[in-house]
Amino acid sequence: MTKKKIVVFMPAHNEEENISGVIARVPRNFHPHYDVEVLVIDDGSRDRTVTVAKEAGADHIVSFPQNKGLGAAVREGLKQCCLLDADIGIMIDADNEYPPEQIPDVLEPIIAGRAEYTFGSRFKGNIKGMKLHRRLGNYTFTLLQAILLRRWIYDGQSGMRGFARDAMENAVIIHDYNYAQVLTINLVRQGYRLEEIPISYQVRTKGQSFIKFRQYVSSVLPAIYKEMRRPVSKRRQASLRLKRDEAGV
């Protein structure tokens, strides 16, 4: 029987100290019906990120000539997953904060047909080392998403997310700086089913996050407003319902 494909993609910007450990911990043989490949989206790194990723066993690397932003890197990751003919894609940050060992848990609802979009949820699991101001920021932006979507969400900023093929093909990320809020709003409004899975989380011990609070707020809030004003395709919603009815899910 021909196996299906899972592509684990990692947006990375100057992560030479972390990325090899993340790649090494990706489970490659956790499901008998799927092959697993690793894709790195190098967002204009100026260090040895690409070299280290190759040495660690990355199957594919796509590099931007200059830094474009996390939103642009995730958009490219979803595009490349489709070009690589992935049946399922999963994004995990390259900063070693999220547990690659839990990739099977995050993908289980998609493999089982219960969801097309999943989070590894830190706030349903265990968190080590997150500072209070980051917790409060996460709570605030997650609550905003929950209010806008009229459904409870636990971890709207998670850097570990799974996608069914159809969700990857139709996801829209409308700005380059970040992706988290607009991607979830986009997919849930289209009708894709979301499920959150508890994970363990450890704040990075090496390297530095690109996130700056003032820039985050000034970039993300206008993008959320713009995404909420985008029309939702009734045809897309109807197509998803039909597929689920035909599949009996």
mmCIF file with all atom_site columns, C-alpha atoms in Angstrom, residues 72-235:
data_model
loop_
_atom_site.group_PDB
_atom_site.id
_atom_site.type_symbol
_atom_site.label_atom_id
_atom_site.label_alt_id
_atom_site.label_comp_id
_atom_site.label_asym_id
_atom_site.label_entity_id
_atom_site.label_seq_id
_atom_site.pdbx_PDB_ins_code
_atom_site.Cartn_x
_atom_site.Cartn_y
_atom_site.Cartn_z
_atom_site.occupancy
_atom_site.B_iso_or_equiv
_atom_site.pdbx_formal_charge
_atom_site.auth_seq_id
_atom_site.auth_comp_id
_atom_site.auth_asym_id
_atom_site.auth_atom_id
_atom_site.pdbx_PDB_model_num
ATOM 1   C CA . ALA A 1 72  ? 5.231   35.139 5.301  1.00 0.00 ? 72  ALA A CA 1
ATOM 2   C CA . ALA A 1 73  ? 7.233   32.093 6.432  1.00 0.00 ? 73  ALA A CA 1
ATOM 3   C CA . VAL A 1 74  ? 4.133   30.186 7.540  1.00 0.00 ? 74  VAL A CA 1
ATOM 4   C CA . ARG A 1 75  ? 2.347   31.088 4.311  1.00 0.00 ? 75  ARG A CA 1
ATOM 5   C CA . GLU A 1 76  ? 5.300   29.706 2.351  1.00 0.00 ? 76  GLU A CA 1
ATOM 6   C CA . GLY A 1 77  ? 5.373   26.607 4.545  1.00 0.00 ? 77  GLY A CA 1
ATOM 7   C CA . LEU A 1 78  ? 1.743   25.815 3.766  1.00 0.00 ? 78  LEU A CA 1
ATOM 8   C CA . LYS A 1 79  ? 2.372   26.400 0.065  1.00 0.00 ? 79  LYS A CA 1
ATOM 9   C CA . GLN A 1 80  ? 5.429   24.142 0.026  1.00 0.00 ? 80  GLN A CA 1
ATOM 10  C CA . CYS A 1 81  ? 3.590   21.383 1.906  1.00 0.00 ? 81  CYS A CA 1
ATOM 11  C CA . CYS A 1 82  ? 1.039   21.320 -0.910 1.00 0.00 ? 82  CYS A CA 1
ATOM 12  C CA . LEU A 1 83  ? 3.782   21.349 -3.577 1.00 0.00 ? 83  LEU A CA 1
ATOM 13  C CA . LEU A 1 84  ? 5.414   18.399 -1.787 1.00 0.00 ? 84  LEU A CA 1
ATOM 14  C CA . ASP A 1 85  ? 2.063   16.586 -2.022 1.00 0.00 ? 85  ASP A CA 1
ATOM 15  C CA . ALA A 1 86  ? 1.569   16.393 1.731  1.00 0.00 ? 86  ALA A CA 1
ATOM 16  C CA . ASP A 1 87  ? -1.699  14.921 2.950  1.00 0.00 ? 87  ASP A CA 1
ATOM 17  C CA . ILE A 1 88  ? -1.152  16.553 6.335  1.00 0.00 ? 88  ILE A CA 1
ATOM 18  C CA . GLY A 1 89  ? 1.100   19.401 7.415  1.00 0.00 ? 89  GLY A CA 1
ATOM 19  C CA . ILE A 1 90  ? 2.214   20.415 10.870 1.00 0.00 ? 90  ILE A CA 1
ATOM 20  C CA . MET A 1 91  ? 4.027   23.586 11.808 1.00 0.00 ? 91  MET A CA 1
ATOM 21  C CA . ILE A 1 92  ? 6.357   23.685 14.793 1.00 0.00 ? 92  ILE A CA 1
ATOM 22  C CA . ASP A 1 93  ? 8.541   26.580 15.847 1.00 0.00 ? 93  ASP A CA 1
ATOM 23  C CA . ALA A 1 94  ? 12.287  25.998 15.441 1.00 0.00 ? 94  ALA A CA 1
ATOM 24  C CA . ASP A 1 95  ? 13.114  27.573 18.818 1.00 0.00 ? 95  ASP A CA 1
ATOM 25  C CA . ASN A 1 96  ? 12.869  24.349 20.855 1.00 0.00 ? 96  ASN A CA 1
ATOM 26  C CA . GLU A 1 97  ? 9.951   25.622 22.948 1.00 0.00 ? 97  GLU A CA 1
ATOM 27  C CA . TYR A 1 98  ? 7.408   23.114 21.602 1.00 0.00 ? 98  TYR A CA 1
ATOM 28  C CA . PRO A 1 99  ? 7.703   19.299 21.948 1.00 0.00 ? 99  PRO A CA 1
ATOM 29  C CA . PRO A 1 100 ? 8.249   17.467 18.632 1.00 0.00 ? 100 PRO A CA 1
ATOM 30  C CA . GLU A 1 101 ? 7.515   14.226 20.506 1.00 0.00 ? 101 GLU A CA 1
ATOM 31  C CA . GLN A 1 102 ? 3.872   15.335 20.706 1.00 0.00 ? 102 GLN A CA 1
ATOM 32  C CA . ILE A 1 103 ? 3.437   15.726 16.949 1.00 0.00 ? 103 ILE A CA 1
ATOM 33  C CA . PRO A 1 104 ? 1.455   12.434 16.863 1.00 0.00 ? 104 PRO A CA 1
ATOM 34  C CA . ASP A 1 105 ? -0.911  13.787 19.543 1.00 0.00 ? 105 ASP A CA 1
ATOM 35  C CA . VAL A 1 106 ? -1.501  17.065 17.698 1.00 0.00 ? 106 VAL A CA 1
ATOM 36  C CA . LEU A 1 107 ? -2.188  15.242 14.423 1.00 0.00 ? 107 LEU A CA 1
ATOM 37  C CA . GLU A 1 108 ? -4.397  12.474 15.819 1.00 0.00 ? 108 GLU A CA 1
ATOM 38  C CA . PRO A 1 109 ? -7.697  14.400 15.385 1.00 0.00 ? 109 PRO A CA 1
ATOM 39  C CA . ILE A 1 110 ? -6.816  15.083 11.727 1.00 0.00 ? 110 ILE A CA 1
ATOM 40  C CA . ILE A 1 111 ? -5.779  11.496 11.027 1.00 0.00 ? 111 ILE A CA 1
ATOM 41  C CA . ALA A 1 112 ? -8.971  10.283 12.715 1.00 0.00 ? 112 ALA A CA 1
ATOM 42  C CA . GLY A 1 113 ? -11.105 12.678 10.640 1.00 0.00 ? 113 GLY A CA 1
ATOM 43  C CA . ARG A 1 114 ? -12.459 14.718 13.585 1.00 0.00 ? 114 ARG A CA 1
ATOM 44  C CA . ALA A 1 115 ? -10.759 18.006 12.633 1.00 0.00 ? 115 ALA A CA 1
ATOM 45  C CA . GLU A 1 116 ? -9.000  19.775 9.785  1.00 0.00 ? 116 GLU A CA 1
ATOM 46  C CA . TYR A 1 117 ? -7.054  22.198 11.980 1.00 0.00 ? 117 TYR A CA 1
ATOM 47  C CA . THR A 1 118 ? -5.404  21.577 15.354 1.00 0.00 ? 118 THR A CA 1
ATOM 48  C CA . PHE A 1 119 ? -3.378  23.386 18.024 1.00 0.00 ? 119 PHE A CA 1
ATOM 49  C CA . GLY A 1 120 ? -0.876  22.073 20.477 1.00 0.00 ? 120 GLY A CA 1
ATOM 50  C CA . SER A 1 121 ? -2.392  23.919 23.422 1.00 0.00 ? 121 SER A CA 1
ATOM 51  C CA . ARG A 1 122 ? 0.013   25.137 26.109 1.00 0.00 ? 122 ARG A CA 1
ATOM 52  C CA . PHE A 1 123 ? -2.743  26.377 28.399 1.00 0.00 ? 123 PHE A CA 1
ATOM 53  C CA . LYS A 1 124 ? -4.472  22.999 28.398 1.00 0.00 ? 124 LYS A CA 1
ATOM 54  C CA . GLY A 1 125 ? -1.127  21.334 29.125 1.00 0.00 ? 125 GLY A CA 1
ATOM 55  C CA . ASN A 1 126 ? 1.999   22.324 31.055 1.00 0.00 ? 126 ASN A CA 1
ATOM 56  C CA . ILE A 1 127 ? 3.982   25.545 30.825 1.00 0.00 ? 127 ILE A CA 1
ATOM 57  C CA . LYS A 1 128 ? 7.471   26.189 32.189 1.00 0.00 ? 128 LYS A CA 1
ATOM 58  C CA . GLY A 1 129 ? 9.184   29.550 32.288 1.00 0.00 ? 129 GLY A CA 1
ATOM 59  C CA . MET A 1 130 ? 6.589   31.855 30.693 1.00 0.00 ? 130 MET A CA 1
ATOM 60  C CA . LYS A 1 131 ? 6.755   35.356 32.166 1.00 0.00 ? 131 LYS A CA 1
ATOM 61  C CA . LEU A 1 132 ? 3.637   37.027 33.481 1.00 0.00 ? 132 LEU A CA 1
ATOM 62  C CA . HIS A 1 133 ? 3.428   39.708 30.776 1.00 0.00 ? 133 HIS A CA 1
ATOM 63  C CA . ARG A 1 134 ? 3.571   37.029 28.064 1.00 0.00 ? 134 ARG A CA 1
ATOM 64  C CA . ARG A 1 135 ? 0.850   35.025 29.791 1.00 0.00 ? 135 ARG A CA 1
ATOM 65  C CA . LEU A 1 136 ? -1.366  38.091 29.998 1.00 0.00 ? 136 LEU A CA 1
ATOM 66  C CA . GLY A 1 137 ? -0.715  38.907 26.341 1.00 0.00 ? 137 GLY A CA 1
ATOM 67  C CA . ASN A 1 138 ? -1.605  35.366 25.317 1.00 0.00 ? 138 ASN A CA 1
ATOM 68  C CA . TYR A 1 139 ? -4.779  35.433 27.400 1.00 0.00 ? 139 TYR A CA 1
ATOM 69  C CA . THR A 1 140 ? -5.829  38.763 25.910 1.00 0.00 ? 140 THR A CA 1
ATOM 70  C CA . PHE A 1 141 ? -5.336  37.850 22.259 1.00 0.00 ? 141 PHE A CA 1
ATOM 71  C CA . THR A 1 142 ? -6.845  34.394 22.758 1.00 0.00 ? 142 THR A CA 1
ATOM 72  C CA . LEU A 1 143 ? -9.917  35.919 24.404 1.00 0.00 ? 143 LEU A CA 1
ATOM 73  C CA . LEU A 1 144 ? -10.267 38.328 21.488 1.00 0.00 ? 144 LEU A CA 1
ATOM 74  C CA . GLN A 1 145 ? -10.270 35.420 19.029 1.00 0.00 ? 145 GLN A CA 1
ATOM 75  C CA . ALA A 1 146 ? -12.819 33.548 21.139 1.00 0.00 ? 146 ALA A CA 1
ATOM 76  C CA . ILE A 1 147 ? -15.141 36.555 21.200 1.00 0.00 ? 147 ILE A CA 1
ATOM 77  C CA . LEU A 1 148 ? -14.854 37.164 17.460 1.00 0.00 ? 148 LEU A CA 1
ATOM 78  C CA . LEU A 1 149 ? -15.399 33.481 16.590 1.00 0.00 ? 149 LEU A CA 1
ATOM 79  C CA . ARG A 1 150 ? -18.031 32.890 19.303 1.00 0.00 ? 150 ARG A CA 1
ATOM 80  C CA . ARG A 1 151 ? -16.322 29.733 20.506 1.00 0.00 ? 151 ARG A CA 1
ATOM 81  C CA . TRP A 1 152 ? -13.910 29.010 23.324 1.00 0.00 ? 152 TRP A CA 1
ATOM 82  C CA . ILE A 1 153 ? -10.209 28.880 22.441 1.00 0.00 ? 153 ILE A CA 1
ATOM 83  C CA . TYR A 1 154 ? -7.472  28.084 24.941 1.00 0.00 ? 154 TYR A CA 1
ATOM 84  C CA . ASP A 1 155 ? -4.248  28.978 23.128 1.00 0.00 ? 155 ASP A CA 1
ATOM 85  C CA . GLY A 1 156 ? -4.676  31.239 20.134 1.00 0.00 ? 156 GLY A CA 1
ATOM 86  C CA . GLN A 1 157 ? -0.943  31.959 19.806 1.00 0.00 ? 157 GLN A CA 1
ATOM 87  C CA . SER A 1 158 ? 0.363   28.377 19.765 1.00 0.00 ? 158 SER A CA 1
ATOM 88  C CA . GLY A 1 159 ? 3.426   27.760 17.583 1.00 0.00 ? 159 GLY A CA 1
ATOM 89  C CA . MET A 1 160 ? 2.456   24.128 16.945 1.00 0.00 ? 160 MET A CA 1
ATOM 90  C CA . ARG A 1 161 ? -0.436  23.602 14.503 1.00 0.00 ? 161 ARG A CA 1
ATOM 91  C CA . GLY A 1 162 ? -1.692  20.779 12.315 1.00 0.00 ? 162 GLY A CA 1
ATOM 92  C CA . PHE A 1 163 ? -3.482  21.090 8.968  1.00 0.00 ? 163 PHE A CA 1
ATOM 93  C CA . ALA A 1 164 ? -5.435  18.747 6.738  1.00 0.00 ? 164 ALA A CA 1
ATOM 94  C CA . ARG A 1 165 ? -4.640  19.131 3.047  1.00 0.00 ? 165 ARG A CA 1
ATOM 95  C CA . ASP A 1 166 ? -7.809  21.073 2.261  1.00 0.00 ? 166 ASP A CA 1
ATOM 96  C CA . ALA A 1 167 ? -7.096  23.544 5.076  1.00 0.00 ? 167 ALA A CA 1
ATOM 97  C CA . MET A 1 168 ? -3.561  24.099 3.781  1.00 0.00 ? 168 MET A CA 1
ATOM 98  C CA . GLU A 1 169 ? -4.827  24.752 0.277  1.00 0.00 ? 169 GLU A CA 1
ATOM 99  C CA . ASN A 1 170 ? -7.406  27.316 1.379  1.00 0.00 ? 170 ASN A CA 1
ATOM 100 C CA . ALA A 1 171 ? -5.729  29.047 4.332  1.00 0.00 ? 171 ALA A CA 1
ATOM 101 C CA . VAL A 1 172 ? -5.160  32.777 3.884  1.00 0.00 ? 172 VAL A CA 1
ATOM 102 C CA . ILE A 1 173 ? -2.607  34.745 5.932  1.00 0.00 ? 173 ILE A CA 1
ATOM 103 C CA . ILE A 1 174 ? -3.132  38.396 5.096  1.00 0.00 ? 174 ILE A CA 1
ATOM 104 C CA . HIS A 1 175 ? -0.005  39.945 6.641  1.00 0.00 ? 175 HIS A CA 1
ATOM 105 C CA . ASP A 1 176 ? 3.668   39.052 6.932  1.00 0.00 ? 176 ASP A CA 1
ATOM 106 C CA . TYR A 1 177 ? 4.585   39.992 10.497 1.00 0.00 ? 177 TYR A CA 1
ATOM 107 C CA . ASN A 1 178 ? 2.632   37.218 12.222 1.00 0.00 ? 178 ASN A CA 1
ATOM 108 C CA . TYR A 1 179 ? 0.006   34.620 11.407 1.00 0.00 ? 179 TYR A CA 1
ATOM 109 C CA . ALA A 1 180 ? -1.571  33.286 14.593 1.00 0.00 ? 180 ALA A CA 1
ATOM 110 C CA . GLN A 1 181 ? -4.814  35.203 14.970 1.00 0.00 ? 181 GLN A CA 1
ATOM 111 C CA . VAL A 1 182 ? -5.644  35.840 11.323 1.00 0.00 ? 182 VAL A CA 1
ATOM 112 C CA . LEU A 1 183 ? -5.021  32.222 10.320 1.00 0.00 ? 183 LEU A CA 1
ATOM 113 C CA . THR A 1 184 ? -7.352  30.819 12.963 1.00 0.00 ? 184 THR A CA 1
ATOM 114 C CA . ILE A 1 185 ? -10.049 33.370 12.234 1.00 0.00 ? 185 ILE A CA 1
ATOM 115 C CA . ASN A 1 186 ? -9.718  32.644 8.527  1.00 0.00 ? 186 ASN A CA 1
ATOM 116 C CA . LEU A 1 187 ? -9.956  28.860 8.805  1.00 0.00 ? 187 LEU A CA 1
ATOM 117 C CA . VAL A 1 188 ? -12.683 28.695 11.454 1.00 0.00 ? 188 VAL A CA 1
ATOM 118 C CA . ARG A 1 189 ? -14.845 31.214 9.590  1.00 0.00 ? 189 ARG A CA 1
ATOM 119 C CA . GLN A 1 190 ? -14.480 29.095 6.461  1.00 0.00 ? 190 GLN A CA 1
ATOM 120 C CA . GLY A 1 191 ? -15.925 26.161 8.409  1.00 0.00 ? 191 GLY A CA 1
ATOM 121 C CA . TYR A 1 192 ? -12.846 24.071 9.214  1.00 0.00 ? 192 TYR A CA 1
ATOM 122 C CA . ARG A 1 193 ? -13.099 22.156 12.470 1.00 0.00 ? 193 ARG A CA 1
ATOM 123 C CA . LEU A 1 194 ? -10.590 23.093 15.169 1.00 0.00 ? 194 LEU A CA 1
ATOM 124 C CA . GLU A 1 195 ? -9.423  20.870 18.010 1.00 0.00 ? 195 GLU A CA 1
ATOM 125 C CA . GLU A 1 196 ? -6.879  21.717 20.728 1.00 0.00 ? 196 GLU A CA 1
ATOM 126 C CA . ILE A 1 197 ? -4.572  19.102 22.238 1.00 0.00 ? 197 ILE A CA 1
ATOM 127 C CA . PRO A 1 198 ? -2.704  19.598 25.545 1.00 0.00 ? 198 PRO A CA 1
ATOM 128 C CA . ILE A 1 199 ? 1.076   19.842 25.165 1.00 0.00 ? 199 ILE A CA 1
ATOM 129 C CA . SER A 1 200 ? 4.085   20.610 27.347 1.00 0.00 ? 200 SER A CA 1
ATOM 130 C CA . TYR A 1 201 ? 5.879   23.898 26.756 1.00 0.00 ? 201 TYR A CA 1
ATOM 131 C CA . GLN A 1 202 ? 9.280   25.218 27.851 1.00 0.00 ? 202 GLN A CA 1
ATOM 132 C CA . VAL A 1 203 ? 10.350  28.807 27.163 1.00 0.00 ? 203 VAL A CA 1
ATOM 133 C CA . ARG A 1 204 ? 13.464  28.980 24.988 1.00 0.00 ? 204 ARG A CA 1
ATOM 134 C CA . THR A 1 205 ? 16.852  28.921 26.697 1.00 0.00 ? 205 THR A CA 1
ATOM 135 C CA . LYS A 1 206 ? 18.891  29.902 23.614 1.00 0.00 ? 206 LYS A CA 1
ATOM 136 C CA . GLY A 1 207 ? 18.414  32.583 20.975 1.00 0.00 ? 207 GLY A CA 1
ATOM 137 C CA . GLN A 1 208 ? 15.939  35.445 21.031 1.00 0.00 ? 208 GLN A CA 1
ATOM 138 C CA . SER A 1 209 ? 12.307  35.847 20.026 1.00 0.00 ? 209 SER A CA 1
ATOM 139 C CA . PHE A 1 210 ? 11.504  38.358 17.285 1.00 0.00 ? 210 PHE A CA 1
ATOM 140 C CA . ILE A 1 211 ? 8.239   39.385 18.991 1.00 0.00 ? 211 ILE A CA 1
ATOM 141 C CA . LYS A 1 212 ? 8.106   42.947 20.322 1.00 0.00 ? 212 LYS A CA 1
ATOM 142 C CA . PHE A 1 213 ? 4.880   43.847 22.125 1.00 0.00 ? 213 PHE A CA 1
ATOM 143 C CA . ARG A 1 214 ? 4.327   47.291 20.616 1.00 0.00 ? 214 ARG A CA 1
ATOM 144 C CA . GLN A 1 215 ? 4.990   46.073 17.071 1.00 0.00 ? 215 GLN A CA 1
ATOM 145 C CA . TYR A 1 216 ? 2.855   42.991 17.692 1.00 0.00 ? 216 TYR A CA 1
ATOM 146 C CA . VAL A 1 217 ? -0.150  45.065 18.745 1.00 0.00 ? 217 VAL A CA 1
ATOM 147 C CA . SER A 1 218 ? 0.249   47.628 15.956 1.00 0.00 ? 218 SER A CA 1
ATOM 148 C CA . SER A 1 219 ? 0.558   44.896 13.310 1.00 0.00 ? 219 SER A CA 1
ATOM 149 C CA . VAL A 1 220 ? -1.881  42.267 14.542 1.00 0.00 ? 220 VAL A CA 1
ATOM 150 C CA . LEU A 1 221 ? -4.936  44.297 15.543 1.00 0.00 ? 221 LEU A CA 1
ATOM 151 C CA . PRO A 1 222 ? -5.407  45.938 12.109 1.00 0.00 ? 222 PRO A CA 1
ATOM 152 C CA . ALA A 1 223 ? -4.945  42.536 10.465 1.00 0.00 ? 223 ALA A CA 1
ATOM 153 C CA . ILE A 1 224 ? -7.627  40.984 12.682 1.00 0.00 ? 224 ILE A CA 1
ATOM 154 C CA . TYR A 1 225 ? -10.002 43.796 11.746 1.00 0.00 ? 225 TYR A CA 1
ATOM 155 C CA . LYS A 1 226 ? -9.233  43.305 8.053  1.00 0.00 ? 226 LYS A CA 1
ATOM 156 C CA . GLU A 1 227 ? -9.704  39.529 8.274  1.00 0.00 ? 227 GLU A CA 1
ATOM 157 C CA . MET A 1 228 ? -13.063 39.858 10.043 1.00 0.00 ? 228 MET A CA 1
ATOM 158 C CA . ARG A 1 229 ? -14.291 42.123 7.249  1.00 0.00 ? 229 ARG A CA 1
ATOM 159 C CA . ARG A 1 230 ? -13.379 39.642 4.537  1.00 0.00 ? 230 ARG A CA 1
ATOM 160 C CA . PRO A 1 231 ? -16.434 37.876 3.073  1.00 0.00 ? 231 PRO A CA 1
ATOM 161 C CA . VAL A 1 232 ? -16.784 34.191 3.914  1.00 0.00 ? 232 VAL A CA 1
ATOM 162 C CA . SER A 1 233 ? -17.357 31.843 0.996  1.00 0.00 ? 233 SER A CA 1
ATOM 163 C CA . LYS A 1 234 ? -20.717 30.135 1.444  1.00 0.00 ? 234 LYS A CA 1
ATOM 164 C CA . ARG A 1 235 ? -19.680 27.759 -1.315 1.00 0.00 ? 235 ARG A CA 1
#
